[in-house]
Amino acid sequence: QVQLVESGGGLVQAGGLLRLSCAASGLTFSAYAMGWFCRAPGREREFVAAISWNGGRTYFADSVKGRFTISRDYANYTVYLKMNSLKPDDTAVYYCAALKDHPGNYYYHNEYDYWGQGTQVTVSS
């Protein structure tokens, strides 16, 4: 079975940093683009970042551009989201997702094939 398991969330102060990890199994990792989405209270699920299947292209929401970095480790079947200069508005549950056969549609949550259970990120003032 396909599994995406997020980890690394927690409570940090504004201006701090976190690194989220998403460990993938049950799929051909290199055949999938990988994305991160978030869901905050009172908001719909929002795109955060994505990386292409070969790692050659990355994409970021305007709200996190310059602060977050996405990367993937093919040897360990893991995608990372490095979150710097965190703001209280970043508080949300962050979800990892895998996308196959829809190149260029990284921004749209309904295009992703598999999802993790999420990890909570809380940023205090």
PDB file of N, CA and C in Angstrom, residues 20 22 29-30 32 35 39 43 56 67 74 81-82 86 91-92 95 105-107 109-110 112 115 119:
ATOM      1  N   LEU A  20      10.153  19.797   7.863  1.00  0.00           N
ATOM      2  CA  LEU A  20       9.197  18.718   7.749  1.00  0.00           C
ATOM      3  C   LEU A  20       9.735  17.643   6.818  1.00  0.00           C
ATOM      4  N   CYS A  22       8.665  13.909   4.728  1.00  0.00           N
ATOM      5  CA  CYS A  22       7.614  13.037   4.229  1.00  0.00           C
ATOM      6  C   CYS A  22       8.273  11.790   3.685  1.00  0.00           C
ATOM      7  N   PHE A  29       9.001   6.160  -6.163  1.00  0.00           N
ATOM      8  CA  PHE A  29       9.174   7.528  -5.697  1.00  0.00           C
ATOM      9  C   PHE A  29       9.604   8.473  -6.818  1.00  0.00           C
ATOM     10  N   SER A  30      10.516   8.036  -7.643  1.00  0.00           N
ATOM     11  CA  SER A  30      11.054   8.899  -8.685  1.00  0.00           C
ATOM     12  C   SER A  30      10.066   9.173  -9.814  1.00  0.00           C
ATOM     13  N   TYR A  32       7.009  10.265  -9.276  1.00  0.00           N
ATOM     14  CA  TYR A  32       6.017  11.190  -8.762  1.00  0.00           C
ATOM     15  C   TYR A  32       6.609  12.555  -8.466  1.00  0.00           C
ATOM     16  N   GLY A  35       4.382  17.255  -3.422  1.00  0.00           N
ATOM     17  CA  GLY A  35       3.925  18.568  -3.015  1.00  0.00           C
ATOM     18  C   GLY A  35       3.621  18.645  -1.536  1.00  0.00           C
ATOM     19  N   ARG A  39      -3.519  23.267   5.682  1.00  0.00           N
ATOM     20  CA  ARG A  39      -4.880  23.627   6.024  1.00  0.00           C
ATOM     21  C   ARG A  39      -4.868  24.284   7.395  1.00  0.00           C
ATOM     22  N   ARG A  43      -9.682  28.108   6.901  1.00  0.00           N
ATOM     23  CA  ARG A  43      -9.222  28.193   5.526  1.00  0.00           C
ATOM     24  C   ARG A  43      -9.373  26.853   4.816  1.00  0.00           C
ATOM     25  N   GLY A  56      14.030  18.709 -10.844  1.00  0.00           N
ATOM     26  CA  GLY A  56      14.552  19.794 -11.633  1.00  0.00           C
ATOM     27  C   GLY A  56      13.826  21.116 -11.493  1.00  0.00           C
ATOM     28  N   ARG A  67      11.249  31.941   1.895  1.00  0.00           N
ATOM     29  CA  ARG A  67      11.336  31.456   3.271  1.00  0.00           C
ATOM     30  C   ARG A  67      11.398  29.935   3.348  1.00  0.00           C
ATOM     31  N   TYR A  74      16.194  10.865  -3.059  1.00  0.00           N
ATOM     32  CA  TYR A  74      15.768   9.657  -3.747  1.00  0.00           C
ATOM     33  C   TYR A  74      16.255   8.387  -3.057  1.00  0.00           C
ATOM     34  N   LEU A  81      10.466  19.755   3.540  1.00  0.00           N
ATOM     35  CA  LEU A  81      10.078  21.153   3.469  1.00  0.00           C
ATOM     36  C   LEU A  81      10.800  21.876   4.587  1.00  0.00           C
ATOM     37  N   LYS A  82      11.776  22.684   4.220  1.00  0.00           N
ATOM     38  CA  LYS A  82      12.495  23.493   5.192  1.00  0.00           C
ATOM     39  C   LYS A  82      11.791  24.829   5.324  1.00  0.00           C
ATOM     40  N   LEU A  86       9.574  31.594  10.256  1.00  0.00           N
ATOM     41  CA  LEU A  86       8.170  31.226  10.408  1.00  0.00           C
ATOM     42  C   LEU A  86       7.360  32.346  11.027  1.00  0.00           C
ATOM     43  N   THR A  91       0.843  28.811  10.809  1.00  0.00           N
ATOM     44  CA  THR A  91       0.239  27.775  11.640  1.00  0.00           C
ATOM     45  C   THR A  91      -0.821  27.019  10.856  1.00  0.00           C
ATOM     46  N   ALA A  92      -0.651  25.716  10.765  1.00  0.00           N
ATOM     47  CA  ALA A  92      -1.552  24.883   9.980  1.00  0.00           C
ATOM     48  C   ALA A  92      -1.124  23.433  10.111  1.00  0.00           C
ATOM     49  N   TYR A  95       0.412  18.839   4.873  1.00  0.00           N
ATOM     50  CA  TYR A  95       0.210  17.543   4.246  1.00  0.00           C
ATOM     51  C   TYR A  95       1.181  17.345   3.092  1.00  0.00           C
ATOM     52  N   ASN A 105       0.543  20.475 -13.105  1.00  0.00           N
ATOM     53  CA  ASN A 105      -0.621  20.746 -12.276  1.00  0.00           C
ATOM     54  C   ASN A 105      -0.283  20.719 -10.789  1.00  0.00           C
ATOM     55  N   TYR A 106       0.865  21.159 -10.430  1.00  0.00           N
ATOM     56  CA  TYR A 106       1.352  21.034  -9.061  1.00  0.00           C
ATOM     57  C   TYR A 106       0.555  21.840  -8.052  1.00  0.00           C
ATOM     58  N   TYR A 107      -0.121  22.883  -8.514  1.00  0.00           N
ATOM     59  CA  TYR A 107      -0.807  23.801  -7.611  1.00  0.00           C
ATOM     60  C   TYR A 107      -2.164  23.301  -7.154  1.00  0.00           C
ATOM     61  N   HIS A 109      -4.729  20.717  -5.566  1.00  0.00           N
ATOM     62  CA  HIS A 109      -4.766  19.579  -4.652  1.00  0.00           C
ATOM     63  C   HIS A 109      -5.543  18.399  -5.204  1.00  0.00           C
ATOM     64  N   ASN A 110      -6.568  18.683  -6.022  1.00  0.00           N
ATOM     65  CA  ASN A 110      -7.389  17.599  -6.539  1.00  0.00           C
ATOM     66  C   ASN A 110      -6.686  16.779  -7.606  1.00  0.00           C
ATOM     67  N   TYR A 112      -3.614  15.484  -7.103  1.00  0.00           N
ATOM     68  CA  TYR A 112      -2.675  14.580  -6.434  1.00  0.00           C
ATOM     69  C   TYR A 112      -3.300  13.228  -6.154  1.00  0.00           C
ATOM     70  N   TRP A 115      -1.983  11.029  -0.375  1.00  0.00           N
ATOM     71  CA  TRP A 115      -1.834  12.018   0.678  1.00  0.00           C
ATOM     72  C   TRP A 115      -1.396  11.379   1.979  1.00  0.00           C
ATOM     73  N   THR A 119       0.975  16.837   9.521  1.00  0.00           N
ATOM     74  CA  THR A 119       1.721  17.132  10.734  1.00  0.00           C
ATOM     75  C   THR A 119       1.441  18.580  11.126  1.00  0.00           C
TER      76      THR A 119
END
